[in-house]
């Protein structure tokens, strides 16, 4: 592979997600495979500014493919939003001879990378790491599949107790402004209703629908609510409304919270991370820059990082319909 | 085994817990082994009053040992708190020829059973089923071990993200008025602090201790908080106090909620449930009544049900000390 | 939806896989949604011949989306390979007024369905249910994703003990004649080598490669072997060869076996099952027949069942390369 | 605490088990709590002889409580069986100023420790780490509870496929010469028969019993076989015998293998490990030596190490009876 790159840096930024460690491992080993040096940058852009680097070898990333979180740690960096901060980061990279950067993170992290590339012409490549699956240019972000399994496992447990008591549970799941986690985990968890930002049923229709469920013989119900959903002001107010407007259920709320971000990555996420790391490094070695690697139609593809940031992911309408049919 | 009992009834009552199905299975199969009929009662004391019974055979309880919840369903019954309700329950049991009752539940359920026995001399036997481990007369209630593993798994996941971000997490776990879940899961989850109702550190000492952790080099921390703990008014106020009184951490809250009550029971809980079911049925067959079966020093023992209700479980002081040493 | 179908039958056939219950549930509920009756057929084609049917409603499939196996049971049927047997099956379907059949299974099951369709013009639709992912016309068969997670979890556990003891483990995984499980789970499990039927390294190169791993500082190694791989006569002979031809490792074998076929389906498999069930029923209602539903480029697509049987799935060459790079 | 010990060494030896890392962490942190230095010894007695030591602080054992295996690695040491080897080990310990040794392992490891203590008067303390639960002086060895959950999870998965196909499965589990894993996991897995070394049914009674199960309406069966059981020469011959002597079942074998030794430790094992580490260190600090710490009646107790080695654990007869009743 012909190229002039000799030393890559890799960092994780923004909210962490399962598979980030596997992606770092892949970046490092792909560098090793191509006889390129690799520097791990601690604490995302903060560490980039501070020069908090560590040389990583194939052996130094052993035993991490199955670990949640990111051993390079992540952070949000206000300093990197300033020209001053980015300039300092550029100097630090120059000092150590790094000539390419792989950024594992979400859209905020990619925006930083894009600006950094625009200002200094420094080669950057993005790997989409977030459980929310809200990045354009890939059907799956790193950690999405794992988070889905975590959520579904929690719903299964809650259903045990819901169906022992004829209860209605509102379960809030993560996903920022999009409903991907809610829609998939809701179908898989056998939810009677799934509330997502992309579709607003309205409170009355929700209550109607739950009443129909109730009278059709369901003795317990699960409603999965995306954190970005706006049907109620928040899930506790949603609960109160339903409590006051329907009978026969004992209504409860469960906010799954940060456990959704952790845990050993699924097989899918580990394989995806491994593929993305290879693609990111080899693309940089081929002279590509300012792209995000993604999974499209089962293949590794590059999307201009600006498009990845500005594009909108769409909810799969077929899934919405499947969800409706399943809650018959 | 000499006795006059010909037909037993079994019900689950109060909050459900993993292992209840395994206990029902054991009661039914022990009846079958001794050629006794067994009736399942649906919806706890509610179903007892309504005569909501189903004859259960060894085959009708197959495939349930690994299921969370209770297929007989559980409910709280206000009617059973009235003499009227209990009288009706007694009549229903008489109508179907049942001459003994196994109650799987917590102290509230046992109180109902005890009064029922006092009023009608009807033989009853209790099996302690609750995740909270707050019943006197057994070192382990059914579901406690499973809930501990569920909680620890969630803490492990949260730690992944906590340590990726230098965060301090307050994690609220169940346990009603006692700290058994918090103390055990806190030690196993590697918590820096464990807040339980039985021991009140005070907010200042908590902040001091977290500050010491911070300065000793810990970059993230987990504080496990029992739901019954009173150090703050609630966990969100606790978070706010700490947020305002210490620096360097991004503080978050996670309330684990009802997923703690569900899930496939652990090996321990399945074996315990099987043992308890055998002991409960065989004790009734021997003419014993008004007892709770429990695990004491590794053996199945009977405790008078009144003692089980009124007795207090104590927190294991050795564990408190171990927790202190581990957070060195 | 205009059509003349009034009553569908659904069966599971061949080796079972996680997600089959979720697919049955989806078929039943999609029928219910379209006001079509649905019959469950027990024991695959055996039950079809014996008329072992049960009417299924939306309520009768509750609580099964998360269960492994198939509650309709599966069986291999020699009788259905005879004209006599198929004729009898046809009569049984006619007797109960069924006018369409959904077959959930692998290529053997599809062959039966195709011949049945050819002989009697009876509308059939296939849903690919097998952990092996060896069916043409879908990127994922039902159960493949779940099996991968089961295998990876087992590899993680084995690695714990391998790395505590400087051991080399040969781990045999399922997959019949193809290496999809081995390749994906091998990458995700961090295997040093992956032996699949599609690529024969040769024993000498295997030993060379393991020796290189050893001298490069790896103190333990995992080799994942597809059951269909032919590098040794079987995995125990493979172990013996390596034992005799390299030093420094204590070599062990683990055959993961049938646990790979069970377990609660992953979120992915539950969603896939739900989608496939909808697609299969609605395709029959639209008058389509003799197809298999599959996932292609993220969408539900139909493939002529004959093509699904005769087509060959290919190993993803990119994954082979990723595997090589990762074991650097 | 008054004592003269200033520096402890800790090692893991023999087969690894989940909870060993948690025990090392506890030993290290208890040393830290008492201002004692702590040395980790790599590769068990081999490292002791080679002086392969590393100073461990409270911070160096963070993040390991939930990891299977042992980061200090384990090994069997022939050299330590020689006086020469032990002498060298003693010298190495003297050179670094260590004046006490904690050995985490099984009876073989304890024998080494005892002889070492006899020869040099060097203070030693044992922590029972093995999944087999075959050590006298503790009701639970470290790793036993975790292994049980691993085995039960595998049995649950196998049952999914067994009951989909009317199959009889023989499942071999670990346990060396004792049946503790088989008996507990067999009850929890709902096994129809459990074959353990402590009780020999005989092949004819086994076949009789399976036939009774079959005719009583069970369509699939699980037989759990302890690896130390001698009813057949091995499990495959056992399968062949049953295959030839009963009808109606498709008989299969699954040998669970080394995955039983790995995995994240259960809550129980983490708490037990933490308690044992504290007890071991504090007992040495109090001047005790040549003991094993164990869990007896819920409390940490010391047993003379010779007694721990020579004593026999007994199978719980109550469990055997429960198993019989449950397979009614």
Coordinates of N, CA and C in Angstrom, one line a residue, chain B residues 162-271:
Chain B
X162 N -18.7 4.9 33.5 CA -18.2 5.8 34.5 C -16.7 5.9 34.4
X163 N -16.0 4.8 34.1 CA -14.5 5.0 34.1 C -14.0 5.5 32.8
X164 N -14.9 5.5 31.8 CA -14.5 6.1 30.5 C -14.6 7.6 30.6
X165 N -15.3 8.1 31.6 CA -15.6 9.5 31.7 C -15.3 10.2 33.0
X166 N -14.6 9.6 33.9 CA -14.3 10.2 35.2 C -15.6 10.6 35.9
X167 N -16.6 9.7 35.9 CA -17.8 10.1 36.5 C -18.0 9.5 37.9
X168 N -18.9 10.1 38.7 CA -19.4 9.6 39.9 C -20.8 9.2 39.7
X169 N -21.1 7.9 40.0 CA -22.5 7.5 39.8 C -23.1 7.1 41.2
X170 N -24.3 7.6 41.4 CA -25.1 7.1 42.5 C -26.1 6.1 41.9
X171 N -26.1 4.9 42.4 CA -26.9 3.8 41.8 C -27.9 3.3 42.9
X172 N -29.2 3.6 42.7 CA -30.1 3.1 43.7 C -30.6 1.7 43.4
X173 N -30.5 0.9 44.5 CA -31.0 -0.5 44.3 C -32.1 -0.8 45.3
X174 N -32.9 -1.8 45.0 CA -34.0 -2.2 45.9 C -33.6 -2.7 47.2
X175 N -34.5 -3.1 48.1 CA -34.2 -3.6 49.4 C -35.2 -3.2 50.5
X176 N -36.2 -2.4 50.1 CA -37.1 -1.9 51.1 C -36.4 -1.2 52.3
X177 N -36.7 -1.7 53.5 CA -36.1 -1.0 54.7 C -34.7 -1.5 55.0
X178 N -34.2 -2.5 54.3 CA -32.9 -3.0 54.7 C -31.8 -2.9 53.6
X179 N -30.6 -3.1 54.0 CA -29.5 -2.8 53.0 C -28.8 -4.1 52.5
X180 N -29.5 -5.2 52.6 CA -28.8 -6.4 52.1 C -28.4 -6.4 50.7
X181 N -29.3 -6.0 49.8 CA -28.9 -6.0 48.4 C -27.8 -5.0 48.2
X182 N -27.9 -3.8 48.8 CA -26.9 -2.7 48.6 C -25.5 -3.2 49.0
X183 N -25.5 -3.8 50.2 CA -24.2 -4.1 50.8 C -23.5 -5.2 50.0
X184 N -24.2 -6.3 49.7 CA -23.6 -7.3 48.9 C -23.2 -6.9 47.5
X185 N -24.2 -6.3 46.8 CA -23.9 -5.9 45.4 C -22.9 -4.7 45.4
X186 N -22.9 -3.9 46.4 CA -21.9 -2.8 46.5 C -20.5 -3.4 46.6
X187 N -20.3 -4.4 47.5 CA -19.0 -5.0 47.6 C -18.6 -5.7 46.3
X188 N -19.5 -6.4 45.7 CA -19.2 -7.2 44.5 C -19.1 -6.2 43.3
X189 N -19.7 -5.1 43.3 CA -19.6 -4.1 42.2 C -18.4 -3.2 42.4
X190 N -17.7 -3.4 43.5 CA -16.5 -2.6 43.7 C -16.9 -1.1 44.0
X191 N -18.0 -0.9 44.7 CA -18.4 0.4 45.0 C -17.5 1.1 46.0
X192 N -17.3 2.4 45.8 CA -16.5 3.2 46.7 C -17.2 3.4 48.0
X193 N -18.5 3.6 47.9 CA -19.3 3.8 49.1 C -20.6 3.0 49.0
X194 N -21.2 2.6 50.1 CA -22.4 1.9 50.1 C -23.3 2.5 51.2
X195 N -24.4 3.1 50.8 CA -25.3 3.7 51.7 C -26.5 2.9 52.0
X196 N -26.6 2.5 53.3 CA -27.7 1.6 53.7 C -28.4 2.2 54.9
X197 N -29.7 1.8 55.1 CA -30.5 2.4 56.2 C -29.9 2.0 57.5
X198 N -29.2 0.9 57.6 CA -28.7 0.5 58.9 C -27.5 1.3 59.4
X199 N -27.0 2.1 58.6 CA -25.8 2.9 59.0 C -25.8 4.2 58.3
X200 N -25.9 5.3 59.1 CA -25.9 6.6 58.5 C -24.6 7.4 58.6
X201 N -23.9 7.5 57.5 CA -22.6 8.1 57.5 C -22.8 9.6 57.7
X202 N -23.8 10.2 57.2 CA -23.9 11.7 57.2 C -23.3 12.2 55.9
X203 N -23.9 13.3 55.4 CA -23.6 13.8 54.1 C -22.1 14.3 54.1
X204 N -21.7 14.9 55.2 CA -20.4 15.5 55.2 C -19.3 14.4 55.1
X205 N -19.5 13.3 55.9 CA -18.5 12.3 55.8 C -18.5 11.6 54.4
X206 N -19.7 11.5 53.8 CA -19.7 11.0 52.5 C -18.9 11.8 51.5
X207 N -19.1 13.1 51.5 CA -18.3 14.0 50.6 C -16.8 13.9 51.0
X208 N -16.5 13.9 52.2 CA -15.1 13.7 52.6 C -14.5 12.5 52.0
X209 N -15.2 11.4 52.2 CA -14.7 10.1 51.8 C -14.6 10.1 50.2
X210 N -15.5 10.7 49.5 CA -15.4 10.7 48.1 C -14.2 11.6 47.6
X211 N -14.0 12.6 48.4 CA -12.9 13.5 48.1 C -11.6 12.8 48.3
X212 N -11.5 12.0 49.3 CA -10.3 11.2 49.6 C -10.0 10.2 48.4
X213 N -11.1 9.5 48.0 CA -11.0 8.6 46.9 C -10.4 9.3 45.7
X214 N -11.0 10.5 45.4 CA -10.6 11.3 44.3 C -9.2 11.6 44.3
X215 N -8.7 12.1 45.4 CA -7.3 12.5 45.5 C -6.4 11.3 45.6
X216 N -6.9 10.2 46.0 CA -6.0 9.0 46.0 C -5.8 8.4 44.6
X217 N -6.4 9.0 43.6 CA -6.2 8.6 42.3 C -7.3 7.9 41.6
X218 N -8.4 7.7 42.2 CA -9.6 7.1 41.5 C -10.2 8.1 40.6
X219 N -10.4 7.7 39.4 CA -10.9 8.7 38.4 C -12.4 8.5 38.2
X220 N -12.9 7.5 38.8 CA -14.4 7.4 38.7 C -14.8 6.7 40.0
X221 N -16.1 6.8 40.3 CA -16.6 6.2 41.5 C -18.0 5.8 41.4
X222 N -18.3 4.7 42.1 CA -19.7 4.2 42.2 C -20.1 4.3 43.6
X223 N -21.3 4.9 43.9 CA -21.9 4.8 45.2 C -23.2 4.1 45.1
X224 N -23.3 2.9 45.8 CA -24.5 2.2 45.8 C -25.4 2.6 46.9
X225 N -26.7 2.9 46.6 CA -27.6 3.5 47.6 C -28.8 2.6 47.8
X226 N -29.0 2.1 49.0 CA -30.3 1.3 49.2 C -31.5 2.2 49.1
X227 N -32.6 1.7 48.6 CA -33.7 2.5 48.4 C -34.3 3.0 49.7
X228 N -34.0 2.3 50.8 CA -34.5 2.6 52.1 C -33.5 3.6 52.9
X229 N -32.4 3.9 52.2 CA -31.5 4.8 52.9 C -32.0 6.2 53.0
X230 N -31.7 6.8 54.2 CA -32.3 8.2 54.4 C -31.3 9.3 54.5
X231 N -30.1 9.0 53.9 CA -29.0 10.1 54.0 C -29.4 11.3 53.3
X232 N -30.0 11.2 52.1 CA -30.6 12.4 51.5 C -32.1 12.1 51.5
X233 N -32.9 13.1 51.1 CA -34.4 12.8 51.1 C -34.6 11.8 50.0
X234 N -34.0 12.0 48.9 CA -34.0 10.9 47.9 C -32.7 11.0 47.1
X235 N -32.5 10.1 46.2 CA -31.2 10.0 45.5 C -30.9 11.2 44.7
X236 N -31.9 11.8 44.1 CA -31.6 13.0 43.3 C -31.2 14.2 44.1
X237 N -31.8 14.3 45.3 CA -31.3 15.4 46.2 C -29.9 15.1 46.7
X238 N -29.6 13.8 46.9 CA -28.3 13.4 47.3 C -27.3 13.8 46.3
X239 N -27.6 13.5 45.0 CA -26.8 13.9 43.9 C -26.5 15.4 43.9
X240 N -27.6 16.2 44.1 CA -27.5 17.6 44.1 C -26.5 18.1 45.2
X241 N -26.7 17.5 46.3 CA -25.8 17.9 47.4 C -24.3 17.7 47.1
X242 N -24.1 16.5 46.6 CA -22.7 16.1 46.3 C -22.2 17.0 45.1
X243 N -23.0 17.2 44.2 CA -22.7 18.1 43.0 C -22.2 19.4 43.5
X244 N -22.9 20.0 44.5 CA -22.6 21.3 45.0 C -21.4 21.3 45.9
X245 N -21.1 20.2 46.5 CA -20.1 20.2 47.6 C -18.8 19.5 47.2
X246 N -18.7 19.0 46.0 CA -17.3 18.5 45.6 C -17.1 18.8 44.2
X247 N -15.8 18.8 43.8 CA -15.4 19.1 42.5 C -14.7 17.9 41.8
X248 N -14.6 18.1 40.5 CA -13.8 17.1 39.7 C -14.6 16.0 39.2
X249 N -15.8 15.8 39.6 CA -16.6 14.7 39.1 C -17.8 15.2 38.3
X250 N -18.2 14.5 37.3 CA -19.5 14.7 36.7 C -20.4 13.7 37.4
X251 N -21.4 14.1 38.1 CA -22.2 13.3 39.0 C -23.5 12.8 38.3
X252 N -23.8 11.5 38.3 CA -25.0 11.0 37.6 C -25.7 10.1 38.6
X253 N -27.0 9.9 38.3 CA -27.9 9.0 39.0 C -28.4 7.9 38.2
X254 N -28.5 6.7 38.7 CA -29.2 5.6 38.0 C -30.0 4.8 39.0
X255 N -31.3 4.8 38.7 CA -32.2 4.0 39.6 C -32.5 2.7 38.9
X256 N -32.1 1.6 39.4 CA -32.2 0.4 38.6 C -33.6 -0.1 38.4
X257 N -34.4 0.1 39.4 CA -35.8 -0.2 39.2 C -36.2 -1.7 39.1
X258 N -37.4 -1.9 38.5 CA -38.0 -3.2 38.5 C -37.3 -4.3 37.8
X259 N -36.4 -4.0 37.0 CA -35.7 -5.1 36.3 C -35.0 -6.0 37.4
X260 N -34.8 -5.5 38.6 CA -34.2 -6.3 39.7 C -35.1 -7.4 40.1
X261 N -36.4 -7.3 39.9 CA -37.4 -8.3 40.3 C -37.5 -9.5 39.3
X262 N -37.0 -9.4 38.1 CA -37.2 -10.4 37.1 C -36.0 -11.2 36.7
X263 N -36.1 -11.9 35.7 CA -35.0 -12.7 35.2 C -35.0 -14.1 35.6
X264 N -34.3 -14.9 34.8 CA -34.2 -16.4 35.1 C -33.5 -16.5 36.5
X265 N -34.0 -17.3 37.4 CA -33.4 -17.4 38.7 C -32.0 -18.1 38.6
X266 N -31.1 -17.7 39.5 CA -29.8 -18.3 39.5 C -29.8 -19.7 40.0
X267 N -28.7 -20.4 39.8 CA -28.7 -21.8 40.3 C -29.0 -21.9 41.7
X268 N -28.4 -21.0 42.5 CA -28.7 -21.0 43.9 C -30.2 -20.9 44.2
X269 N -30.9 -19.9 43.6 CA -32.3 -19.7 43.9 C -33.1 -20.9 43.4
X270 N -32.7 -21.6 42.3 CA -33.5 -22.7 41.9 C -33.4 -23.9 42.8
X271 N -32.2 -24.1 43.3 CA -31.9 -25.2 44.3 C -32.7 -24.9 45.6

